[in-house]
Tab-separated table of C-alpha atoms in Angstrom:
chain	number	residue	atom	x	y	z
A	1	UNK	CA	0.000	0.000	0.000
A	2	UNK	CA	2.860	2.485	0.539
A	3	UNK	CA	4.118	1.948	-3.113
A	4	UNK	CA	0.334	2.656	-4.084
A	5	UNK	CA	0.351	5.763	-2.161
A	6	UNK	CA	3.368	7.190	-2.909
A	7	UNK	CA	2.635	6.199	-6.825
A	8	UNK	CA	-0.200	8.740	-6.358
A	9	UNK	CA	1.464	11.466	-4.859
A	10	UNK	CA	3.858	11.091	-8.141
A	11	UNK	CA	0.861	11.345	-10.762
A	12	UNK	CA	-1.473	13.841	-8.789
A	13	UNK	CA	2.009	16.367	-8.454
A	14	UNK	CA	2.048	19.732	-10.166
A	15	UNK	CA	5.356	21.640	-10.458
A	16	UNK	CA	3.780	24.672	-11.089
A	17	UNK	CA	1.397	24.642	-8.387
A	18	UNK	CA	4.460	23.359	-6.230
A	19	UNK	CA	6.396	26.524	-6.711
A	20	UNK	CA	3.751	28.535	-5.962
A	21	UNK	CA	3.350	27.155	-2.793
A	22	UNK	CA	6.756	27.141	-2.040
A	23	UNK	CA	6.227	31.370	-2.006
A	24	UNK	CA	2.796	31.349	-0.360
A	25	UNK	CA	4.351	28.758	2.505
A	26	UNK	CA	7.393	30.989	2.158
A	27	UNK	CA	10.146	28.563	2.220
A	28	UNK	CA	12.944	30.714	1.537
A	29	UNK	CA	15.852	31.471	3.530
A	30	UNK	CA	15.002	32.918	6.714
A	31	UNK	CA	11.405	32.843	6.341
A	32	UNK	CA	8.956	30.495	8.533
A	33	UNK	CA	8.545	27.744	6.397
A	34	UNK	CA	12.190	27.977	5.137
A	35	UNK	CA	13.857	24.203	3.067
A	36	UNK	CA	10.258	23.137	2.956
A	37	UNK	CA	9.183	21.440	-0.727
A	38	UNK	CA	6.137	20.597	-2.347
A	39	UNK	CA	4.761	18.572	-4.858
A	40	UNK	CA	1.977	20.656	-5.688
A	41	UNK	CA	-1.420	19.145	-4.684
A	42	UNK	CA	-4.666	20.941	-3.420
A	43	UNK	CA	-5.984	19.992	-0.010
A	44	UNK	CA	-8.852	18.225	-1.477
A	45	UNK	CA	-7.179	16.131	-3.502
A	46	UNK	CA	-4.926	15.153	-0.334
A	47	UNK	CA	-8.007	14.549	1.699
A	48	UNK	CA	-9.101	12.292	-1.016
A	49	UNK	CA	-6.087	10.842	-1.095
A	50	UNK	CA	-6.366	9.945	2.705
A	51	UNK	CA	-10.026	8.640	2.482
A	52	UNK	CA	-8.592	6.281	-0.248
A	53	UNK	CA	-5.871	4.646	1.675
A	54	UNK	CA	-7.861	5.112	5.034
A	55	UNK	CA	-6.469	1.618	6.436
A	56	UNK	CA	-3.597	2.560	6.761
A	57	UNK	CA	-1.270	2.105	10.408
A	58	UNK	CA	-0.309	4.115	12.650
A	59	UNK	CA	3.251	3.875	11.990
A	60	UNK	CA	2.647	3.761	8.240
A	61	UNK	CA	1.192	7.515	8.726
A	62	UNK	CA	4.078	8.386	10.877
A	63	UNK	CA	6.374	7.699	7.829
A	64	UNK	CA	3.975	9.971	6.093
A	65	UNK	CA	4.799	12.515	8.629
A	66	UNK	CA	8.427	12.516	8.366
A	67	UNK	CA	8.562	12.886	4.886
A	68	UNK	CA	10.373	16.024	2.933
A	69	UNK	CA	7.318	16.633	1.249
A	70	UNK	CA	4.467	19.149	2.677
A	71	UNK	CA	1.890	17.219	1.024
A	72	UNK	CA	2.544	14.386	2.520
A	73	UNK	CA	2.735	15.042	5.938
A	74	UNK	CA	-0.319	16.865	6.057
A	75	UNK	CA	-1.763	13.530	4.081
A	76	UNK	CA	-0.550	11.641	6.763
A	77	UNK	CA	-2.340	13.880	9.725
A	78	UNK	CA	-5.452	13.759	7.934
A	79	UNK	CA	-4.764	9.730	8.393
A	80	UNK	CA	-4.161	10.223	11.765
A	81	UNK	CA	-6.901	12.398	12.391
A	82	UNK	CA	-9.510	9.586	11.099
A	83	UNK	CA	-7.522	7.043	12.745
A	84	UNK	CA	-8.298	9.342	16.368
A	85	UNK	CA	-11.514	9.477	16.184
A	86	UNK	CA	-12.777	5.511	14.922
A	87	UNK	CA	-10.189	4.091	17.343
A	88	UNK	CA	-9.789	2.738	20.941
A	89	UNK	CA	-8.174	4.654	23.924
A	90	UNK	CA	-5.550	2.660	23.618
A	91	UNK	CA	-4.362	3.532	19.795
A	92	UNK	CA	-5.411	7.310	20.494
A	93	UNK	CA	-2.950	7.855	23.073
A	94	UNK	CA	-0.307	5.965	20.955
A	95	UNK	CA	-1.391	8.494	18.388
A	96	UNK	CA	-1.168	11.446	20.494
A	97	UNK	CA	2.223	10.865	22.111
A	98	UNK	CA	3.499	10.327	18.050
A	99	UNK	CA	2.001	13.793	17.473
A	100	UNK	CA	4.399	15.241	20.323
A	101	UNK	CA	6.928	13.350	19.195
A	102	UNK	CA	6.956	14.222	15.478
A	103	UNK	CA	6.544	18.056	16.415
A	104	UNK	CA	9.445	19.208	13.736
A	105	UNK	CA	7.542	18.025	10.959
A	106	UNK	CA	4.213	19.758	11.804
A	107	UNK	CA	6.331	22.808	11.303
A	108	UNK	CA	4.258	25.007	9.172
A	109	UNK	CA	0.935	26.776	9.953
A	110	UNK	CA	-1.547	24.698	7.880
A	111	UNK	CA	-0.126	21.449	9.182
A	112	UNK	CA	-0.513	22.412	12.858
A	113	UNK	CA	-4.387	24.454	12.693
A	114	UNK	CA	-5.748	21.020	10.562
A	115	UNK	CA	-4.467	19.116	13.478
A	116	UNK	CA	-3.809	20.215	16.803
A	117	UNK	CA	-7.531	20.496	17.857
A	118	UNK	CA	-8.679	17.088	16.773
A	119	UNK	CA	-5.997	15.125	18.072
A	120	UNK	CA	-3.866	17.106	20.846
A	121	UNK	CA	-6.944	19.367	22.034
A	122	UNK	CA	-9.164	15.940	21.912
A	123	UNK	CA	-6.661	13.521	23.680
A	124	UNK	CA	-6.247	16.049	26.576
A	125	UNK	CA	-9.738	17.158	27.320
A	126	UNK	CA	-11.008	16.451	30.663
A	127	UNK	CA	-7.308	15.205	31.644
A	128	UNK	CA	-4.648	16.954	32.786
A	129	UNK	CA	-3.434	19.695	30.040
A	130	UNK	CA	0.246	20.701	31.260
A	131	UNK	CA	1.846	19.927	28.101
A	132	UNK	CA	-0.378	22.644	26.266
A	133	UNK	CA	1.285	25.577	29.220
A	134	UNK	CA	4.746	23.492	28.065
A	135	UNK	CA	4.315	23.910	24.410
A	136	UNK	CA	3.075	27.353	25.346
A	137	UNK	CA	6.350	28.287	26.363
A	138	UNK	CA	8.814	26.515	24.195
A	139	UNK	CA	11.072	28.491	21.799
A	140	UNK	CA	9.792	26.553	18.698
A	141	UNK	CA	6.985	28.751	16.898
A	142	UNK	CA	4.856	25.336	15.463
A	143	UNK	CA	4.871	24.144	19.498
A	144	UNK	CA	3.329	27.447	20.485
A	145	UNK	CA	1.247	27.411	17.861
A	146	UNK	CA	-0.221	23.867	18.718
A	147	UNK	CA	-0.702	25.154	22.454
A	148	UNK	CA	-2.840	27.910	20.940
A	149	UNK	CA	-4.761	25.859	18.251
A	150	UNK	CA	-5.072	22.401	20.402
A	151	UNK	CA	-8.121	24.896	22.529
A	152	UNK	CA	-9.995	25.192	19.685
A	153	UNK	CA	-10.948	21.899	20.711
A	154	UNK	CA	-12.234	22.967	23.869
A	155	UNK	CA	-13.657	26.175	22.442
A	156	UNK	CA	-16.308	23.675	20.363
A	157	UNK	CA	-17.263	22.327	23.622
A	158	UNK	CA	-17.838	25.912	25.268
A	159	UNK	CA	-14.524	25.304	27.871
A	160	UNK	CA	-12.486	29.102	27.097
A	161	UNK	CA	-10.559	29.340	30.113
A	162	UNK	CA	-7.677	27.967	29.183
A	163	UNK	CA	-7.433	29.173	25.803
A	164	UNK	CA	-7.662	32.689	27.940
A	165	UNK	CA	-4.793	31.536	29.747
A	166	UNK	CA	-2.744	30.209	26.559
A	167	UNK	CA	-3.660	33.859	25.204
A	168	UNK	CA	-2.380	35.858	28.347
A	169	UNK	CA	0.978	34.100	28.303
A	170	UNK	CA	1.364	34.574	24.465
A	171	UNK	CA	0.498	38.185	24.307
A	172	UNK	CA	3.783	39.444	24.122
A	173	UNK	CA	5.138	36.521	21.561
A	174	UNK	CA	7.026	38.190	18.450
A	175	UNK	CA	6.141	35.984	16.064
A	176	UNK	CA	3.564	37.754	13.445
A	177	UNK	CA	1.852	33.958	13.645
A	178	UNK	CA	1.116	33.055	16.878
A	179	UNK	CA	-0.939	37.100	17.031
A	180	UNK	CA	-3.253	35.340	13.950
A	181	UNK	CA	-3.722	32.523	15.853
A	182	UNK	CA	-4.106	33.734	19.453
A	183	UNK	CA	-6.711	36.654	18.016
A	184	UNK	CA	-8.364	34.004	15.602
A	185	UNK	CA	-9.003	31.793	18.896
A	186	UNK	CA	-10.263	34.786	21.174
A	187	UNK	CA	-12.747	35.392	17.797
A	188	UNK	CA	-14.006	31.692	18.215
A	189	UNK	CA	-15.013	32.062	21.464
A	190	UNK	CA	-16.436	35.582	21.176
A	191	UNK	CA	-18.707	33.967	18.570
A	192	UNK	CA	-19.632	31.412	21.477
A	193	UNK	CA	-19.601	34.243	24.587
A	194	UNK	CA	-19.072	37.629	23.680
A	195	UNK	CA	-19.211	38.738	27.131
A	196	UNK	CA	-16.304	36.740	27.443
A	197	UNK	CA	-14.255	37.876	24.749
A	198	UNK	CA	-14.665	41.430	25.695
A	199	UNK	CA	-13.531	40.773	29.464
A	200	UNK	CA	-10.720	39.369	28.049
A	201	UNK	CA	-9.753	42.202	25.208
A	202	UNK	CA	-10.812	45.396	27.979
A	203	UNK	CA	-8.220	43.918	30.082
A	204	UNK	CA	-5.361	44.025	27.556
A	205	UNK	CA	-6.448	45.257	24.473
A	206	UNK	CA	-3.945	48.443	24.956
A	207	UNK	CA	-1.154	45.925	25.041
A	208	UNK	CA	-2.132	43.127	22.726
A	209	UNK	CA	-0.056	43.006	19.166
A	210	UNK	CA	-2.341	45.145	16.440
A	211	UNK	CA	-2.698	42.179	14.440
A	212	UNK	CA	-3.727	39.931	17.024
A	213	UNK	CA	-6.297	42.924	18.272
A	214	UNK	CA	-7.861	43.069	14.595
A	215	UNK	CA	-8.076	39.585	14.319
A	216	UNK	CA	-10.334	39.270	17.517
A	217	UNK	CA	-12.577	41.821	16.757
A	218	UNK	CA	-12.737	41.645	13.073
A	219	UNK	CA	-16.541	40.565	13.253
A	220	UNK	CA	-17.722	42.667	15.570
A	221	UNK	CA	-20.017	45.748	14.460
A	222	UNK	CA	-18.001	48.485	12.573
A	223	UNK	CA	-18.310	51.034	14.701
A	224	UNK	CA	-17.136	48.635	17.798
A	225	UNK	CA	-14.559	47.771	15.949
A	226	UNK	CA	-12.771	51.062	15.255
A	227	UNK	CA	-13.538	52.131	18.799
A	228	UNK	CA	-10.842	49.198	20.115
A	229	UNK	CA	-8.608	50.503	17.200
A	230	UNK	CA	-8.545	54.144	17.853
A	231	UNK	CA	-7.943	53.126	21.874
């Protein structure tokens, strides 16, 4: 089967599409996503892809995830994704403590958003969630973006206050995408309790990154929203 897959990845590939993605990912040197290749797939073919060869292991996906190739590896979380949620307690902590394990090759941000909710934000709710504050806090930027995406997870499921804690300790990160994805998350929960969301932005709004302020209030009424950013 991993001749079959691989085989597919080869005929689906576009070299066009690939170098395009290499700029949008931006893979050059010094940027976020710098070394990464692609082969030049769409997500949906990729999902496809993954619903086709959906019996496949859990260490067969985590050769997936180790591969050189972007496509791959998010083919191979979209395996282990599936695998999560059909699977015994057993196989989804096996798949969970993989996840940590492999956390260099979920290294860009489409990789970790499709991911760290359903299987790290999934695994840990209702038990003990220390290793999100620990991934919080590590120098990688994919770690603390996991930390921030894994709540979404607990978002769905109307839990917020520890995606308000994530958020406090990331406020003054420096990385351009961990403000997306710290003011996408306080918009998900405003959606759920906007009562909630405002406590949160009143309280540090002055201080919080502009982007990460704009994306936490960018559905809010217009003329709310330009009150926060004239504050």
């Amino acid at each position: 089967m991993m001749k079959s897959i691989h085989e597919e990845f080869k005929k689906l590939s576009d070299q066009e599409r690939a170098a395009h993605l290499q700029k949008y990912f931006k893979t050059g040197k010094g940027e976020y996503g710098e070394g990464d290749v692609f082969l030049g797939l769409r997500v949906p073919t990729i999902r496809n892809i993954a619903k086709k060869f959906n019996t496949l292991s859990i260490d067969e996906a985590e050769e997936f995830l180790q591969s050189p190739y972007h496509e791959k590896r998010l083919f191979a979380l979209f395996v282990l994704i599936d695998l999560f949620k059909k699977t015994k307690e057993e196989d989804r902590k096996k798949i969970y403590i993989l996840y940590l394990k492999n956390t260099k090759f979920i290294n860009n941000w489409d990789l970790v958003d499709a991911s760290a909710g359903p299987i790290v934000g999934a695994y840990l709710f209702k038990r003990d969630i220390e290793p999100i504050y620990e991934l919080a806090q590590s120098e990688n930027l994919w770690e603390r973006r996991i930390a921030i995406m894994a709540t979404s997870y607990f978002i769905v499921h109307n839990q917020f206050s520890d995606t308000l804690k994530i958020a406090e300790m990331l406020l003054n990160d420096t990385e351009d995408l961990i403000h997306k994805a710290v003011g996408w998350m306080l918009r998900e929960i405003g959606k759920r309790n906007l009562e909630i969301e405002e406590s949160f932005l009143k309280k540090y709004y002055h201080n919080m990154p502009r982007t990460m302020l704009r994306y936490a209030i960018e559905k809010f009424p217009e003329e709310k929203r330009k009150s926060y950013l004239k504050k």
